[in-house]
Each structure stands twice: as structure tokens, then as C-alpha cells.
Amino acid sequence: MRVAVLSGKGGIGKTFVSTNLAASTRGSVYVDCDVEEPNGRLFLPCESAASKEVCIALPTFDPQSCTGCRACVDFCQFNALAFIGKTPRLFREVCHSCGGCRLICAVHAVGEQSVSVGSVEVGVSHGVQVVTGEMNVGEASGVPVICAALAEALRLHSELTVIDCPPGSACTVTESISAADYCLVVAEPTVFGVHDLGMVLRLIQTVGKPCGVVINKCNGAFPATELLCREHGVPILARIPYQKELAACISAGRLAVEESEEIWRIFTALKERIGGAV
Amino acid sequence: MKVVIPVDENGKTVCVAFARAPYFLVCDTQADQGELMENPAASAQGGAGIKAAQFVLDTGAEALITVRLGENSAQVLQEAAVRIYRSMDGDAEKNLDALKKGALSELTEFHAGFHGRA
């Protein structure tokens, strides 16, 4: 079973929920798809991890063979090419590596170069197989690194794969949930939290995945969150209390399921409810 | 010398945007009339600055008069040695006159682009 953990607004508790969910099942896989700043490693540090580079293909243009027909420039759906002087000029950040310009060139003047955009690290920690995607600083898109991290994670066999998604509800999140069987949305009982919960529930509805909500940092009822879940027909599977001890545990980089009986029970019950829904 | 000026729907007012302007006025310092052409990049999904700058290159223009310019457009134009001038208050015609008199200053600051957002 592959469970994607997402939230929209940052700081709600995606990593808290996903690392603890993974840690509560021996042999599970945890994959950190927040490739701009992966932080699962703080709670699941790996002693020896194997790292692989993630590369994308970018076009190269041979000025000797180029006839200046501009078929490549006209073809590019992303407008990543401009024809200046005698050859096409690539705007790297706009290129989506589709390979179309290379295919369309009648005189084979378009070649390919491989460029590193990040890395994927695989290791073991607290009985969990940990896969971490990390994007190189300055890259325009985290999507290629997320794809590579997910590919690595899906190669590992496990009863439970937890996908720690990036914040937001755009391309990187859509890519991260693409392979999931179930979406676990972490919500926060605040006005900002409710706003982003709505955005994320709409995204999940659009891609058509089953989902459930976990309300984190709960210290009493928050009607707006409950109402929104009811409106979307989405079940609230668990409520995690807002406790100083939990915050201290997190600040120290420790897993709450290993320190608190109550949290262990909450996550065990949560896992069962998700399993029942898939 | 051919000059391009991004203009609004009315074909006269200088548009605040370059890459997303609805029309480009392609005029000549030697001629009276300019030609109003549709901007092919106006509704592009992405890379609008690059596409619009390519359009300017393809007209054979040697200069662009604009309110502002994104860095991708600027790179294309600079690599093709097209002069970039900062538009002054007033309509396109007034700006063209100012250019003829040498009263326009060059635009040297470029923004990071809007990447699809307003």
C-alpha cells in the first residue's frame, strides 16, 4: 500500500506524520519527495546511504549541420528555444526535456547532453528503508528528482510505502501523489490551514484518489476544518494532540512513536483505518 | 531604422507589458505609418518573453521601446544586438518622436519575469 502524505500549507506536520507512520511498521519504505528541502533525514538518519545522481537531458545544437530552418524553435511547446544569428539558443530553465527538437530536426543537428539536477539517496534507519530525493540548489523544477526518488522507492518491496510530499498543491505535489493508492491529508485547526486544506482536497478530487484527513496540533474542536471535511465527504481518521512534549521531541529530532505510548496507539489505529479504506 | 513598441488594444498606448502585450507596433524612423501586428506570445503557456523577443528579431527591428522587460527577453535581444529603450509617458507616437530626437534613455534594469503569474 502506498500512502502519500500531503498538506498544502507548510509546517502542518507532513514529515511528522509520514516519518512516524513509516516507523510504526517494520520494513516499511519512507520516501522524501520534498526535494527542495528534504527533512525526513532528521528523524530517520541513515548511517551509510548509497547516493545516485539524477540527470535530465538537454538539447545541444551543432552549428555546422544546422541549416537555420527553425523547425525546432517552432516546434517547442515551451518556447525554450530562440533563433539568434545562425543557431538556436536554449533557455535551460524553460526546457522540459521532451526531446521533441531532436526528433524534428531533419539534418540531425540536435544532440543531447546529460545534466545533473539532483540526487537520490537510499539507506536504512529505525527499521525503515529511507529514500531521499534532493534537488540541486537553483534548479527550476523538482519534478525530475521526485520521479527518480519514487522510482527508487517503488523498486523496494514493502507492505507500506509512505510518500512525504512537498508543501503546496502544484506540479511537485501532483507528481508525488501520482503513484499513491491513498492520500493522507494532514490538517491544522487554523484559518490558513483550512484554506490550504480546501486546495489540496480539490487537487485530490481532480486526480481521483481515495483520501482521509489527520488533524494535527489539536486542542479542541475547530468547526471550520470539520465542516470542510464533511462538505468534501472526507473522513477524519485521527486527531493528534497539541502537546509541548511532542514539540520537544520533534525539536530533538526524535520519533514520537518511540517515545509516547499515546502517539504509538494513534498511529497504529490510523494505519488500520487507512488499510481498511484501501 | 525599424523600431518595435508594445501597445494596448487601442494600438496607440504603450503597453506596460512586453511579452504579454496584445499588439506590437512595428514602425520605422524613416516612415510615417507603422504596422500593427498581433503578439504571438500573448497567450503562450510559458516562455512568453522568449517568444515575444523572437518576434522582435524576426521583424528585423534594431530597437525596442518598452516600459519594462524580463530577463529572458533581454537576453535574446541583447545577444541579437537590438537596442532597448525605456519608454516615457505618452503614446507610441510620442515615444517614436523622442527616439528620433535621441531623447530616450536605454533600459538597463530587467526583472526576473512573471512565470505565468500576473
Tab-separated table of C-alpha atoms in Angstrom:
chain	number	residue	atom	x	y	z
A	1	MET	CA	0.000	0.000	0.000
A	2	ARG	CA	1.366	3.407	-0.986
A	3	VAL	CA	0.245	6.319	1.156
A	4	ALA	CA	1.054	9.904	0.128
A	5	VAL	CA	1.127	12.418	2.981
A	6	LEU	CA	0.368	15.997	1.946
A	7	SER	CA	-0.982	19.189	3.469
A	8	GLY	CA	-0.826	22.248	1.233
A	9	LYS	CA	0.335	24.737	3.843
A	10	GLY	CA	3.842	24.099	5.107
A	11	GLY	CA	4.608	23.361	8.737
A	12	ILE	CA	1.403	21.457	9.425
A	13	GLY	CA	3.102	18.130	10.113
A	14	LYS	CA	3.609	16.144	6.906
A	15	THR	CA	7.072	14.958	7.902
A	16	PHE	CA	5.934	14.336	11.484
A	17	VAL	CA	3.063	12.142	10.290
A	18	SER	CA	4.958	10.389	7.498
A	19	THR	CA	8.102	9.526	9.485
A	20	ASN	CA	6.059	8.247	12.422
A	21	LEU	CA	3.685	6.317	10.175
A	22	ALA	CA	6.673	4.633	8.493
A	23	ALA	CA	8.429	3.976	11.808
A	24	SER	CA	5.371	2.226	13.187
A	25	THR	CA	5.711	-0.523	10.559
A	26	ARG	CA	8.915	-2.519	10.414
A	27	GLY	CA	10.370	-2.849	6.925
A	28	SER	CA	8.280	-0.013	5.524
A	29	VAL	CA	9.613	2.418	2.930
A	30	TYR	CA	9.754	6.158	3.565
A	31	VAL	CA	10.383	8.375	0.524
A	32	ASP	CA	11.054	12.073	0.974
A	33	CYS	CA	9.706	13.916	-2.070
A	34	ASP	CA	10.183	17.388	-0.601
A	35	VAL	CA	13.293	17.575	-2.756
A	36	GLU	CA	13.895	21.299	-2.213
A	37	GLU	CA	14.489	20.724	1.460
A	38	PRO	CA	14.198	17.068	2.482
A	39	ASN	CA	13.949	16.882	6.272
A	40	GLY	CA	12.843	13.286	6.911
A	41	ARG	CA	16.530	12.507	7.411
A	42	LEU	CA	16.441	14.488	10.664
A	43	PHE	CA	14.214	11.802	12.182
A	44	LEU	CA	15.416	8.844	10.108
A	45	PRO	CA	19.166	9.409	9.777
A	46	CYS	CA	20.945	6.687	7.767
A	47	GLU	CA	24.424	5.525	8.730
A	48	SER	CA	25.573	4.507	5.301
A	49	ALA	CA	23.447	5.581	2.409
A	50	ALA	CA	24.008	4.938	-1.296
A	51	SER	CA	23.606	8.005	-3.462
A	52	LYS	CA	22.774	8.190	-7.161
A	53	GLU	CA	22.841	11.267	-9.380
A	54	VAL	CA	19.639	12.380	-11.102
A	55	CYS	CA	20.165	13.736	-14.604
A	56	ILE	CA	17.972	15.262	-17.277
A	57	ALA	CA	18.616	15.511	-20.989
A	58	LEU	CA	19.058	18.913	-22.594
A	59	PRO	CA	19.478	19.582	-26.332
A	60	THR	CA	22.733	20.662	-27.972
A	61	PHE	CA	22.927	22.308	-31.390
A	62	ASP	CA	25.628	21.687	-33.970
A	63	PRO	CA	26.248	24.975	-35.813
A	64	GLN	CA	27.998	23.103	-38.675
A	65	SER	CA	24.970	20.956	-39.511
A	66	CYS	CA	22.238	23.495	-38.701
A	67	THR	CA	20.505	24.824	-41.811
A	68	GLY	CA	18.556	27.515	-39.944
A	69	CYS	CA	15.166	26.033	-40.862
A	70	ARG	CA	13.892	26.741	-37.316
A	71	ALA	CA	11.694	23.653	-37.184
A	72	CYS	CA	12.950	23.027	-33.643
A	73	VAL	CA	12.197	26.590	-32.470
A	74	ASP	CA	8.712	26.480	-33.944
A	75	PHE	CA	8.030	23.030	-32.511
A	76	CYS	CA	8.955	23.769	-28.896
A	77	GLN	CA	5.730	23.955	-26.868
A	78	PHE	CA	7.556	25.612	-24.012
A	79	ASN	CA	9.218	28.349	-26.113
A	80	ALA	CA	12.562	27.284	-24.674
A	81	LEU	CA	14.394	27.999	-27.940
A	82	ALA	CA	15.217	31.270	-29.691
A	83	PHE	CA	16.936	31.557	-33.075
A	84	ILE	CA	19.647	34.178	-32.826
A	85	GLY	CA	22.226	34.660	-35.557
A	86	LYS	CA	22.966	31.253	-37.004
A	87	THR	CA	21.801	28.698	-34.428
A	88	PRO	CA	19.070	28.012	-31.889
A	89	ARG	CA	19.783	29.127	-28.356
A	90	LEU	CA	18.466	27.118	-25.402
A	91	PHE	CA	16.839	28.599	-22.291
A	92	ARG	CA	17.628	25.783	-19.898
A	93	GLU	CA	15.109	26.584	-17.127
A	94	VAL	CA	12.234	26.634	-19.612
A	95	CYS	CA	13.163	23.331	-21.294
A	96	HIS	CA	11.090	20.320	-20.207
A	97	SER	CA	13.444	17.716	-21.749
A	98	CYS	CA	10.729	16.352	-24.040
A	99	GLY	CA	13.261	15.559	-26.808
A	100	GLY	CA	10.948	16.974	-29.477
A	101	CYS	CA	13.511	19.323	-31.033
A	102	ARG	CA	15.887	16.412	-31.564
A	103	LEU	CA	13.194	14.326	-33.240
A	104	ILE	CA	12.017	17.070	-35.539
A	105	CYS	CA	15.422	18.107	-36.869
A	106	ALA	CA	15.712	16.790	-40.418
A	107	VAL	CA	19.503	17.098	-40.542
A	108	HIS	CA	20.298	15.617	-37.113
A	109	ALA	CA	21.852	18.836	-35.894
A	110	VAL	CA	20.293	18.472	-32.439
A	111	GLY	CA	22.185	16.316	-29.981
A	112	GLU	CA	21.692	15.577	-26.296
A	113	GLN	CA	23.686	16.312	-23.160
A	114	SER	CA	23.100	14.921	-19.702
A	115	VAL	CA	22.905	17.443	-16.874
A	116	SER	CA	22.773	16.715	-13.148
A	117	VAL	CA	19.767	18.188	-11.331
A	118	GLY	CA	19.933	16.381	-8.001
A	119	SER	CA	20.418	13.063	-6.259
A	120	VAL	CA	18.561	10.173	-4.662
A	121	GLU	CA	19.913	8.566	-1.504
A	122	VAL	CA	18.865	5.162	-0.155
A	123	GLY	CA	19.572	3.904	3.349
A	124	VAL	CA	18.068	2.269	6.434
A	125	SER	CA	17.039	3.846	9.747
A	126	HIS	CA	14.877	2.700	12.677
A	127	GLY	CA	13.862	-0.378	10.668
A	128	VAL	CA	12.659	1.813	7.785
A	129	GLN	CA	14.040	1.861	4.236
A	130	VAL	CA	14.697	5.558	3.656
A	131	VAL	CA	14.733	7.103	0.168
A	132	THR	CA	15.598	10.792	-0.051
A	133	GLY	CA	15.331	12.983	-3.141
A	134	GLU	CA	17.416	16.147	-3.079
A	135	MET	CA	17.328	18.786	-5.791
A	136	ASN	CA	20.421	20.862	-6.611
A	137	VAL	CA	20.065	24.448	-5.413
A	138	GLY	CA	18.982	26.742	-8.260
A	139	GLU	CA	17.169	24.187	-10.414
A	140	ALA	CA	13.840	25.378	-11.814
A	141	SER	CA	11.909	22.157	-11.252
A	142	GLY	CA	11.972	19.430	-8.617
A	143	VAL	CA	9.837	17.105	-10.714
A	144	PRO	CA	12.678	15.057	-12.316
A	145	VAL	CA	14.197	14.385	-8.877
A	146	ILE	CA	10.805	13.413	-7.442
A	147	CYS	CA	10.292	10.961	-10.330
A	148	ALA	CA	13.698	9.412	-9.665
A	149	ALA	CA	13.063	9.143	-5.902
A	150	LEU	CA	9.683	7.483	-6.468
A	151	ALA	CA	11.206	5.067	-8.987
A	152	GLU	CA	13.813	4.041	-6.386
A	153	ALA	CA	11.162	3.667	-3.664
A	154	LEU	CA	8.876	1.560	-5.812
A	155	ARG	CA	11.785	-0.797	-6.571
A	156	LEU	CA	11.949	-1.667	-2.843
A	157	HIS	CA	9.439	-4.216	-1.632
A	158	SER	CA	7.269	-3.377	1.302
A	159	GLU	CA	3.826	-3.709	2.790
A	160	LEU	CA	3.739	0.041	3.361
A	161	THR	CA	5.355	2.882	1.383
A	162	VAL	CA	4.941	6.348	2.843
A	163	ILE	CA	5.446	9.257	0.447
A	164	ASP	CA	6.340	12.517	2.215
A	165	CYS	CA	5.118	15.192	-0.216
A	166	PRO	CA	6.332	18.758	-0.718
A	167	PRO	CA	4.191	21.662	0.503
A	168	GLY	CA	1.732	23.337	-1.883
A	169	SER	CA	-0.618	21.833	-4.413
A	170	ALA	CA	1.167	22.310	-7.741
A	171	CYS	CA	3.372	20.225	-10.075
A	172	THR	CA	5.673	18.779	-7.424
A	173	VAL	CA	2.758	17.605	-5.279
A	174	THR	CA	0.832	16.232	-8.251
A	175	GLU	CA	3.896	14.231	-9.256
A	176	SER	CA	4.452	12.987	-5.681
A	177	ILE	CA	0.912	11.620	-5.310
A	178	SER	CA	0.758	10.121	-8.799
A	179	ALA	CA	1.842	6.638	-7.644
A	180	ALA	CA	-0.143	6.634	-4.392
A	181	ASP	CA	-3.063	4.342	-3.583
A	182	TYR	CA	-4.222	6.649	-0.830
A	183	CYS	CA	-3.777	10.310	0.101
A	184	LEU	CA	-3.461	11.168	3.771
A	185	VAL	CA	-4.005	14.880	4.233
A	186	VAL	CA	-2.580	16.496	7.347
A	187	ALA	CA	-4.729	19.396	8.500
A	188	GLU	CA	-4.202	22.104	11.086
A	189	PRO	CA	-7.002	23.795	13.033
A	190	THR	CA	-6.287	27.349	11.835
A	191	VAL	CA	-7.771	29.680	9.214
A	192	PHE	CA	-4.708	29.342	6.933
A	193	GLY	CA	-4.835	25.587	7.444
A	194	VAL	CA	-8.466	25.399	6.336
A	195	HIS	CA	-7.726	27.440	3.210
A	196	ASP	CA	-4.927	25.132	2.079
A	197	LEU	CA	-6.880	22.021	3.096
A	198	GLY	CA	-9.526	23.070	0.558
A	199	MET	CA	-6.914	23.470	-2.208
A	200	VAL	CA	-5.397	20.070	-1.544
A	201	LEU	CA	-8.762	18.271	-1.319
A	202	ARG	CA	-9.703	19.777	-4.703
A	203	LEU	CA	-6.436	18.543	-6.208
A	204	ILE	CA	-7.012	15.021	-4.864
A	205	GLN	CA	-10.572	15.067	-6.178
A	206	THR	CA	-9.281	16.126	-9.609
A	207	VAL	CA	-6.821	13.229	-9.814
A	208	GLY	CA	-9.395	10.900	-8.260
A	209	LYS	CA	-7.647	9.250	-5.298
A	210	PRO	CA	-9.224	7.997	-2.074
A	211	CYS	CA	-8.272	10.162	0.893
A	212	GLY	CA	-8.625	10.821	4.574
A	213	VAL	CA	-7.615	13.596	6.970
A	214	VAL	CA	-5.470	13.690	10.090
A	215	ILE	CA	-5.877	16.801	12.200
A	216	ASN	CA	-2.566	17.717	13.809
A	217	LYS	CA	-1.965	20.138	16.681
A	218	CYS	CA	-5.498	19.551	18.008
A	219	ASN	CA	-6.522	21.321	21.179
A	220	GLY	CA	-10.280	21.320	20.955
A	221	ALA	CA	-12.785	21.376	18.150
A	222	PHE	CA	-12.242	23.628	15.136
A	223	PRO	CA	-15.581	23.712	13.300
A	224	ALA	CA	-14.218	25.110	10.000
A	225	THR	CA	-11.947	22.074	9.483
A	226	GLU	CA	-14.672	19.571	10.394
A	227	LEU	CA	-17.174	21.338	8.113
A	228	LEU	CA	-14.802	21.369	5.140
A	229	CYS	CA	-14.125	17.630	5.533
A	230	ARG	CA	-17.873	16.947	5.742
A	231	GLU	CA	-18.509	19.036	2.608
A	232	HIS	CA	-15.905	17.039	0.688
A	233	GLY	CA	-17.126	13.745	2.103
A	234	VAL	CA	-13.683	13.031	3.517
A	235	PRO	CA	-13.289	11.103	6.808
A	236	ILE	CA	-11.230	12.411	9.717
A	237	LEU	CA	-9.092	9.404	10.631
A	238	ALA	CA	-7.144	10.733	13.604
A	239	ARG	CA	-6.566	13.734	15.821
A	240	ILE	CA	-3.058	14.359	17.137
A	241	PRO	CA	-2.943	16.463	20.307
A	242	TYR	CA	-1.108	19.770	20.572
A	243	GLN	CA	1.434	18.951	23.271
A	244	LYS	CA	4.597	20.638	24.461
A	245	GLU	CA	6.230	17.213	24.935
A	246	LEU	CA	5.625	16.404	21.266
A	247	ALA	CA	7.156	19.682	20.163
A	248	ALA	CA	10.207	18.991	22.348
A	249	CYS	CA	10.520	15.506	20.877
A	250	ILE	CA	10.391	16.867	17.323
A	251	SER	CA	12.887	19.642	18.089
A	252	ALA	CA	15.313	16.980	19.262
A	253	GLY	CA	14.873	15.015	16.025
A	254	ARG	CA	13.276	12.044	17.735
A	255	LEU	CA	10.406	9.861	16.588
A	256	ALA	CA	7.275	10.397	18.698
A	257	VAL	CA	6.031	6.816	18.212
A	258	GLU	CA	9.150	5.590	20.020
A	259	GLU	CA	8.668	7.952	22.956
A	260	SER	CA	4.947	8.209	23.560
A	261	GLU	CA	2.527	5.344	24.190
A	262	GLU	CA	-0.374	7.597	23.222
A	263	ILE	CA	1.192	8.568	19.880
A	264	TRP	CA	2.059	4.917	19.169
A	265	ARG	CA	-1.615	3.992	19.691
A	266	ILE	CA	-2.805	6.867	17.481
A	267	PHE	CA	-0.547	5.854	14.591
A	268	THR	CA	-1.359	2.152	14.880
A	269	ALA	CA	-5.081	2.931	14.754
A	270	LEU	CA	-4.507	5.376	11.857
A	271	LYS	CA	-2.716	2.688	9.859
A	272	GLU	CA	-5.612	0.286	10.377
A	273	ARG	CA	-8.154	2.875	9.243
A	274	ILE	CA	-6.166	3.631	6.101
A	275	GLY	CA	-5.756	-0.085	5.408
A	276	GLY	CA	-9.495	-0.508	5.750
A	277	ALA	CA	-10.124	2.178	3.197
A	278	VAL	CA	-7.737	0.924	0.509
B	1	MET	CA	15.678	52.079	-38.611
B	2	LYS	CA	12.902	49.685	-37.671
B	3	VAL	CA	11.531	50.009	-34.130
B	4	VAL	CA	9.075	47.830	-32.196
B	5	ILE	CA	6.779	49.186	-29.470
B	6	PRO	CA	4.364	47.000	-27.469
B	7	VAL	CA	0.907	48.622	-27.470
B	8	ASP	CA	-2.519	48.143	-25.895
B	9	GLU	CA	-5.708	47.037	-27.653
B	10	ASN	CA	-6.202	50.597	-28.926
B	11	GLY	CA	-2.998	50.335	-30.933
B	12	LYS	CA	-1.771	53.659	-29.579
B	13	THR	CA	-0.938	53.498	-25.846
B	14	VAL	CA	2.352	51.914	-24.892
B	15	CYS	CA	1.534	48.662	-23.074
B	16	VAL	CA	3.030	48.207	-19.590
B	17	ALA	CA	3.907	44.633	-20.503
B	18	PHE	CA	6.217	43.491	-23.279
B	19	ALA	CA	5.802	39.725	-23.596
B	20	ARG	CA	2.049	39.766	-22.963
B	21	ALA	CA	1.160	42.922	-24.902
B	22	PRO	CA	-1.770	42.289	-27.258
B	23	TYR	CA	-0.080	44.029	-30.201
B	24	PHE	CA	3.274	45.258	-31.388
B	25	LEU	CA	3.600	48.435	-33.374
B	26	VAL	CA	6.332	47.878	-35.934
B	27	CYS	CA	7.402	51.287	-37.186
B	28	ASP	CA	10.276	52.965	-38.948
B	29	THR	CA	12.119	56.133	-38.032
B	30	GLN	CA	12.132	56.979	-41.763
B	31	ALA	CA	8.452	56.284	-42.448
B	32	ASP	CA	5.182	57.802	-41.210
B	33	GLN	CA	2.960	54.781	-40.754
B	34	GLY	CA	3.650	51.836	-38.551
B	35	GLU	CA	2.213	48.343	-38.865
B	36	LEU	CA	0.114	46.896	-36.057
B	37	MET	CA	0.869	43.207	-35.566
B	38	GLU	CA	-0.626	40.674	-33.173
B	39	ASN	CA	1.751	39.430	-30.481
B	40	PRO	CA	2.108	35.656	-30.981
B	41	ALA	CA	3.274	35.242	-27.368
B	42	ALA	CA	0.306	36.988	-25.736
B	43	SER	CA	-1.437	33.784	-24.669
B	44	ALA	CA	1.561	31.432	-24.523
B	45	GLN	CA	1.509	28.838	-21.743
B	46	GLY	CA	5.099	29.643	-20.872
B	47	GLY	CA	8.278	31.163	-22.263
B	48	ALA	CA	6.307	34.240	-23.417
B	49	GLY	CA	9.330	36.522	-23.065
B	50	ILE	CA	11.426	34.318	-25.320
B	51	LYS	CA	8.707	34.018	-27.935
B	52	ALA	CA	7.954	37.751	-27.954
B	53	ALA	CA	11.646	38.618	-28.234
B	54	GLN	CA	11.969	36.165	-31.148
B	55	PHE	CA	9.126	38.039	-32.833
B	56	VAL	CA	11.043	41.303	-32.465
B	57	LEU	CA	14.158	39.712	-34.000
B	58	ASP	CA	12.112	38.366	-36.900
B	59	THR	CA	10.782	41.839	-37.808
B	60	GLY	CA	14.355	42.915	-38.392
B	61	ALA	CA	13.948	45.685	-35.837
B	62	GLU	CA	17.070	47.351	-34.462
B	63	ALA	CA	15.370	48.848	-31.415
B	64	LEU	CA	12.635	48.165	-28.876
B	65	ILE	CA	10.887	50.805	-26.764
B	66	THR	CA	9.290	49.342	-23.650
B	67	VAL	CA	8.167	50.203	-20.098
B	68	ARG	CA	9.790	47.103	-18.637
B	69	LEU	CA	11.464	43.892	-19.777
B	70	GLY	CA	12.037	40.443	-18.313
B	71	GLU	CA	15.500	38.878	-18.195
B	72	ASN	CA	14.783	36.138	-20.772
B	73	SER	CA	13.564	38.687	-23.346
B	74	ALA	CA	16.524	40.911	-22.512
B	75	GLN	CA	18.987	38.083	-23.133
B	76	VAL	CA	17.533	37.310	-26.564
B	77	LEU	CA	17.527	40.964	-27.624
B	78	GLN	CA	20.978	41.739	-26.254
B	79	GLU	CA	22.510	38.684	-27.935
B	80	ALA	CA	20.995	39.897	-31.206
B	81	ALA	CA	22.306	43.436	-30.583
B	82	VAL	CA	18.853	45.031	-30.520
B	83	ARG	CA	18.878	48.335	-28.607
B	84	ILE	CA	16.441	48.502	-25.700
B	85	TYR	CA	14.968	51.892	-24.754
B	86	ARG	CA	12.905	52.876	-21.716
B	87	SER	CA	9.505	54.189	-22.703
B	88	MET	CA	8.472	57.636	-21.460
B	89	ASP	CA	4.953	58.803	-20.570
B	90	GLY	CA	2.736	59.238	-23.561
B	91	ASP	CA	1.679	57.167	-26.513
B	92	ALA	CA	3.724	55.170	-29.009
B	93	GLU	CA	3.936	58.022	-31.484
B	94	LYS	CA	5.349	60.380	-28.883
B	95	ASN	CA	7.929	57.766	-27.920
B	96	LEU	CA	8.980	57.244	-31.525
B	97	ASP	CA	9.474	61.021	-31.917
B	98	ALA	CA	11.524	61.072	-28.740
B	99	LEU	CA	13.669	58.223	-30.055
B	100	LYS	CA	14.296	60.130	-33.326
B	101	LYS	CA	15.445	63.128	-31.275
B	102	GLY	CA	17.696	60.921	-29.142
B	103	ALA	CA	15.668	61.783	-26.048
B	104	LEU	CA	15.064	58.231	-24.825
B	105	SER	CA	17.414	56.530	-22.412
B	106	GLU	CA	18.404	52.899	-22.592
B	107	LEU	CA	16.693	50.376	-20.335
B	108	THR	CA	19.327	48.631	-18.237
B	109	GLU	CA	17.326	47.001	-15.458
B	110	PHE	CA	15.421	43.831	-16.208
B	111	HIS	CA	13.007	41.988	-13.949
B	112	ALA	CA	13.013	38.265	-13.210
B	113	GLY	CA	9.880	37.528	-15.225
B	114	PHE	CA	6.387	36.672	-14.095
B	115	HIS	CA	6.486	32.958	-14.943
B	116	GLY	CA	2.837	32.711	-15.858
B	117	ARG	CA	1.524	34.713	-12.922
B	118	ALA	CA	0.125	38.249	-13.223
